[in-house]
Short mmCIF file of C-alpha atoms in Angstrom, two decimals:
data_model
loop_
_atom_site.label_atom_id
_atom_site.label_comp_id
_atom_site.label_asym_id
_atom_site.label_seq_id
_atom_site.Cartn_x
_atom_site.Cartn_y
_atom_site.Cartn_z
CA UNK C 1 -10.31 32.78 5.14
CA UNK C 2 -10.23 30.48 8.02
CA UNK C 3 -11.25 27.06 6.66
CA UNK C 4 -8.88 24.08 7.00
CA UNK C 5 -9.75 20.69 5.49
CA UNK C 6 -7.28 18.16 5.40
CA UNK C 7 -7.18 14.54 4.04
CA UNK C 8 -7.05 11.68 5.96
CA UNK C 9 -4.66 8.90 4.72
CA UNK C 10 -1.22 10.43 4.05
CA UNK C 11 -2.54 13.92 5.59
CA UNK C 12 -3.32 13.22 8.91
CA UNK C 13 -2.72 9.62 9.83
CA UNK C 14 -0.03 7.32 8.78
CA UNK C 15 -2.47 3.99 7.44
CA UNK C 16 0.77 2.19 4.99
CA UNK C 17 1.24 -0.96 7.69
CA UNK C 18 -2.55 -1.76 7.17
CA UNK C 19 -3.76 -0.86 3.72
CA UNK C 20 0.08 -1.97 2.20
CA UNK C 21 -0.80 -5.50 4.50
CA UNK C 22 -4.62 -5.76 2.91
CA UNK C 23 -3.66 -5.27 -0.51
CA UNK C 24 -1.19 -8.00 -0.53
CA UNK C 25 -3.84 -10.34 1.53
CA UNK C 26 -6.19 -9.73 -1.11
CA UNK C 27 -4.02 -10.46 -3.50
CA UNK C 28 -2.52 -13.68 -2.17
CA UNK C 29 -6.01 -15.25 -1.57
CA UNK C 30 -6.56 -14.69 -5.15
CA UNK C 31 -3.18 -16.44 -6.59
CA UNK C 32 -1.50 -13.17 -7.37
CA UNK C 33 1.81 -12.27 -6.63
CA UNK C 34 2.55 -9.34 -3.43
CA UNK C 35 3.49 -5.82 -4.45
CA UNK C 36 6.43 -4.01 -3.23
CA UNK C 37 6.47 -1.28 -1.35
CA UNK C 38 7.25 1.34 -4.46
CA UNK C 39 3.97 -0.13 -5.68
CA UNK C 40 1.93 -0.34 -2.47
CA UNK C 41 2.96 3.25 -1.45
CA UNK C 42 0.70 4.20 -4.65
CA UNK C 43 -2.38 2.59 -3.60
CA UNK C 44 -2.89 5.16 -0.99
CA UNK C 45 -4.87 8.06 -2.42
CA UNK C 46 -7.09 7.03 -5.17
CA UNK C 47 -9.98 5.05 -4.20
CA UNK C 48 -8.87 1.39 -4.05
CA UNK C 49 -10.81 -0.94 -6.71
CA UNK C 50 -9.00 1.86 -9.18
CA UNK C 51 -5.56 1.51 -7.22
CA UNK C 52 -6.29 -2.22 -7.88
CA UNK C 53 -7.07 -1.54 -11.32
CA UNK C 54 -3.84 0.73 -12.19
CA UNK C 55 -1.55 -0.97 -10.10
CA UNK C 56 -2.32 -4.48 -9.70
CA UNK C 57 -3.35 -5.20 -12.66
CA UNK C 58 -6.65 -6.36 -11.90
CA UNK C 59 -10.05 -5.88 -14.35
CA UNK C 60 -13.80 -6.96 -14.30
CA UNK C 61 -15.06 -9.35 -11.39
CA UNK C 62 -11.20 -9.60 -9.71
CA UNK C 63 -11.27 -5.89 -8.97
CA UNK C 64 -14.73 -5.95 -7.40
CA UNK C 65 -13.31 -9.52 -5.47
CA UNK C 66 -10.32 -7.72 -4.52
CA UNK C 67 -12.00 -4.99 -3.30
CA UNK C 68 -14.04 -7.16 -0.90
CA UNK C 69 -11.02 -9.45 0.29
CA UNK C 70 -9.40 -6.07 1.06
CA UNK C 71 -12.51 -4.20 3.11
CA UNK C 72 -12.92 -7.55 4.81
CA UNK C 73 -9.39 -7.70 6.08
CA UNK C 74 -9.03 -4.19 6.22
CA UNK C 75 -12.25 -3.56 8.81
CA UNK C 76 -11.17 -6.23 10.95
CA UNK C 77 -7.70 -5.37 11.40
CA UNK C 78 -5.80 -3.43 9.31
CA UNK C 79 -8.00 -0.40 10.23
CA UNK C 80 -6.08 -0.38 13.42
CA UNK C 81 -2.62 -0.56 12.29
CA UNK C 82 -2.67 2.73 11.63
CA UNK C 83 -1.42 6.24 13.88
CA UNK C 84 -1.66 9.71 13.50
CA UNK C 85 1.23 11.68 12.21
CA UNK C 86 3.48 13.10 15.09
CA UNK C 87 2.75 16.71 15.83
CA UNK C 88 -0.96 16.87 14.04
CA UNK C 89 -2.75 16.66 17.02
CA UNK C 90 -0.89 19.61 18.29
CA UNK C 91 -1.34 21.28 15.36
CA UNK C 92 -5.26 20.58 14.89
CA UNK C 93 -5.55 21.85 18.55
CA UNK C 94 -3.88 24.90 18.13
CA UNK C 95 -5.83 26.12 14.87
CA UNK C 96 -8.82 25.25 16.82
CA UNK C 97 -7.79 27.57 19.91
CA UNK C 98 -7.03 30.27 16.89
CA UNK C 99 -11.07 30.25 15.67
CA UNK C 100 -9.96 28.79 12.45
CA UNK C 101 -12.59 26.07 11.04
CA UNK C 102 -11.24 22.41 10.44
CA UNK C 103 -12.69 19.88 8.71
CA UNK C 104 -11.68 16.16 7.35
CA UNK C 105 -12.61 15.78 3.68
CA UNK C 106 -11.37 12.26 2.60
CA UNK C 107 -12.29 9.37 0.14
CA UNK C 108 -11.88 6.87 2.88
CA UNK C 109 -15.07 5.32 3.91
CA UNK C 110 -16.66 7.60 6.66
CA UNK C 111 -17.38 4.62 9.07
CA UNK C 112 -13.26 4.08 9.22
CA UNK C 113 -12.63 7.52 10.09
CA UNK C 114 -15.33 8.06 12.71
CA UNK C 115 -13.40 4.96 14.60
CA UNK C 116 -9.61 6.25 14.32
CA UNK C 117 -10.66 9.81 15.12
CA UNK C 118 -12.56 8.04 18.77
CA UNK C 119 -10.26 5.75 19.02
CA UNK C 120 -7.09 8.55 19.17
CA UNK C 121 -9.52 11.11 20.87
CA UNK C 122 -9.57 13.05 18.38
CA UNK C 123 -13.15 13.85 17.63
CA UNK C 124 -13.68 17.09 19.29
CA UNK C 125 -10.56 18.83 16.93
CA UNK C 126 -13.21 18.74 13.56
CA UNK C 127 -16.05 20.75 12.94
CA UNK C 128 -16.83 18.62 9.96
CA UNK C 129 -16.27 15.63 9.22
CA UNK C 130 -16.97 13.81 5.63
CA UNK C 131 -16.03 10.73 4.32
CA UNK C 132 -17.75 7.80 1.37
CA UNK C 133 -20.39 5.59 1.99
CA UNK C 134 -19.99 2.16 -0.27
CA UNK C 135 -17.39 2.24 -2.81
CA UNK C 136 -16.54 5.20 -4.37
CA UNK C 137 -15.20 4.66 -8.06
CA UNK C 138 -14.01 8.05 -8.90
CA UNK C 139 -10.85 10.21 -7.84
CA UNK C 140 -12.42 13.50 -7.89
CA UNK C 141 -13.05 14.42 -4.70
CA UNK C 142 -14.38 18.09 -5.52
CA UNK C 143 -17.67 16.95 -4.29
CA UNK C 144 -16.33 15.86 -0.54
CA UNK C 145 -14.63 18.85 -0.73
CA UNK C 146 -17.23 21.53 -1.66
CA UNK C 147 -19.32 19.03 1.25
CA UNK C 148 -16.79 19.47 3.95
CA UNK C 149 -16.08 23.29 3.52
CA UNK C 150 -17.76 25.50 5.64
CA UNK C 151 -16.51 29.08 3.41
CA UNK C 152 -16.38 29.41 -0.35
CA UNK C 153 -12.66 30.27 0.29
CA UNK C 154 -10.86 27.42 1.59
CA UNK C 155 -7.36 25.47 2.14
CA UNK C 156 -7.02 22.00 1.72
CA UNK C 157 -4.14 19.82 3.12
CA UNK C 158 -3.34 16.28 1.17
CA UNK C 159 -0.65 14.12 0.36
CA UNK C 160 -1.41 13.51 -3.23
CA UNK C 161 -2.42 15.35 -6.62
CA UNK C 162 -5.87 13.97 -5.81
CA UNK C 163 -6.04 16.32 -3.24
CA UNK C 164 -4.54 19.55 -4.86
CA UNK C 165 -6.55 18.93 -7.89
CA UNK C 166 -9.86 18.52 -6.66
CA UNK C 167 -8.82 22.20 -4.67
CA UNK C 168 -8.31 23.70 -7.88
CA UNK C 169 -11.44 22.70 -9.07
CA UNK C 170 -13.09 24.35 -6.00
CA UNK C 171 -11.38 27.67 -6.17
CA UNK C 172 -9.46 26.68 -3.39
CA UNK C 173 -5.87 26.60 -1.79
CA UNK C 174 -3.81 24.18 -1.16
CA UNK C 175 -0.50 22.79 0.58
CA UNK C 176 1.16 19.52 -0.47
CA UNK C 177 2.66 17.65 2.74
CA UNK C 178 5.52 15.41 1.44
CA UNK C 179 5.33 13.05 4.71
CA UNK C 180 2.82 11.01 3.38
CA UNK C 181 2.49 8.95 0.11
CA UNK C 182 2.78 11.81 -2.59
CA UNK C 183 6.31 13.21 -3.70
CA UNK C 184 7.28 16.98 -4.12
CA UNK C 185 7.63 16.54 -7.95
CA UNK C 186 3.61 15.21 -8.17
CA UNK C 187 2.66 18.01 -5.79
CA UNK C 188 4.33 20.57 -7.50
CA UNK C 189 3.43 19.48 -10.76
CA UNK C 190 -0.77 19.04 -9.73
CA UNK C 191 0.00 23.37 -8.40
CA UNK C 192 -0.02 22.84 -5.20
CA UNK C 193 0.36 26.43 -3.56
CA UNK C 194 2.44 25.10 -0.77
CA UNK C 195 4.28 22.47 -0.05
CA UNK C 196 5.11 21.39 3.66
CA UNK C 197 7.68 18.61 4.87
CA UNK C 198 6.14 18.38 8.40
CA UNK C 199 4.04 19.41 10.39
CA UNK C 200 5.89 22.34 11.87
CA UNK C 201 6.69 23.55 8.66
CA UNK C 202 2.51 22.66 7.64
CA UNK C 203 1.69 25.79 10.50
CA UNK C 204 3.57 28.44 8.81
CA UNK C 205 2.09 27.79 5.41
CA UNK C 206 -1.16 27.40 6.46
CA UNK C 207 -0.54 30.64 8.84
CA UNK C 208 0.73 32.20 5.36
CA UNK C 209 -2.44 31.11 3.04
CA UNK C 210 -5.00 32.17 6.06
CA UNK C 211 -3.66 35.62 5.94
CA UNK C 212 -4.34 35.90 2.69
#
């Protein structure tokens, strides 16, 4: 086994400033009240007109208005209020220079990723890269998953139990980082295999699963 695909949001880079920043600009141009932060930390994972159903509140025509305020605001600037974590570029580079296959496999649209990978130089550390088109609805990401892989035996990096359960549906492994927008207790309780607090500590599990 020697196929990494990792997440995006949560996983790889750090997006809270600018998604946390849209949702509450969406909301505010539509008369609703700001979320906190316990509340905003949520939205990241699931695709968003479901975060705004579940945690907003929102149903019918305001999700789908939401939605748009939030995209709008979102592609223009909170896109780029984003970074990557500290120490993944190192690490991405470094399973590269070890043969081992990487690949993104993310429910964020596939035209935002394309411009924070360029935009941090960090194209050339992905063999694969695949993201949504439009709006995706669902939280199963099994089929971006089974997409991105380039083995039938894989390990998959994310943040939430999005992540670990769509790699349980695939037959795959998977390690739960706790630096991003997921707790231990969700991770552990989706079966993650692994769970990582860092990126060092992300290498030696992932060095442990790929020796499998």
């Amino acid at each position: 086994m020697a196929n990494v695909l990792f997440d995006f949001d949560g996983t790889l880079f750090d997006t809270y400033d600018g998604v946390s920043r849209c949702v509450n600009h969406a909301l505010e141009a539509m008369g609703r009240n700001r979320l906190d932060e316990s509340v905003l930390r949520r939205f990241l994972g699931p695709p968003i007109p479901m975060s705004f159903r579940e945690y907003a509140g929102l149903d019918g025509e305001d999700v789908e208005r939401a939605t748009a305020l939030f995209r709008a605001e979102y592609s223009e600037r909170g896109l780029y209020e984003s970074r990557p974590y500290d120490g993944i570029k190192e690490l991405l580079a470094r399973l590269k220079a070890r043969g081992v296959t990487t690949a993104i496999a993310s429910s964020k649209p596939q035209q935002a990723i394309d411009t924070l990978l360029k935009r941090n130089a960090m194209e050339g550390l992905f063999d694969r890269v695949v993201g949504v088109s439009g709006v995706r609805q669902s939280p199963d990401k099994s089929d971006i998953l089974l997409a991105a892989a380039s083995e039938k035996d894989a390990v998959m990096v994310g943040d939430r139990l999005y992540d670990i359960n769509a790699a349980k549906s695939c037959g795959f492994k998977s390690v739960g980082v706790t630096y991003g927008f997921g707790s231990e207790e969700e991770l552990k309780a989706a079966g993650a295999d692994e769970i990582a607090k860092d990126c060092e500590e992300l290498e030696r599990k992932l060095e442990k699963l790929l020796r499998r």
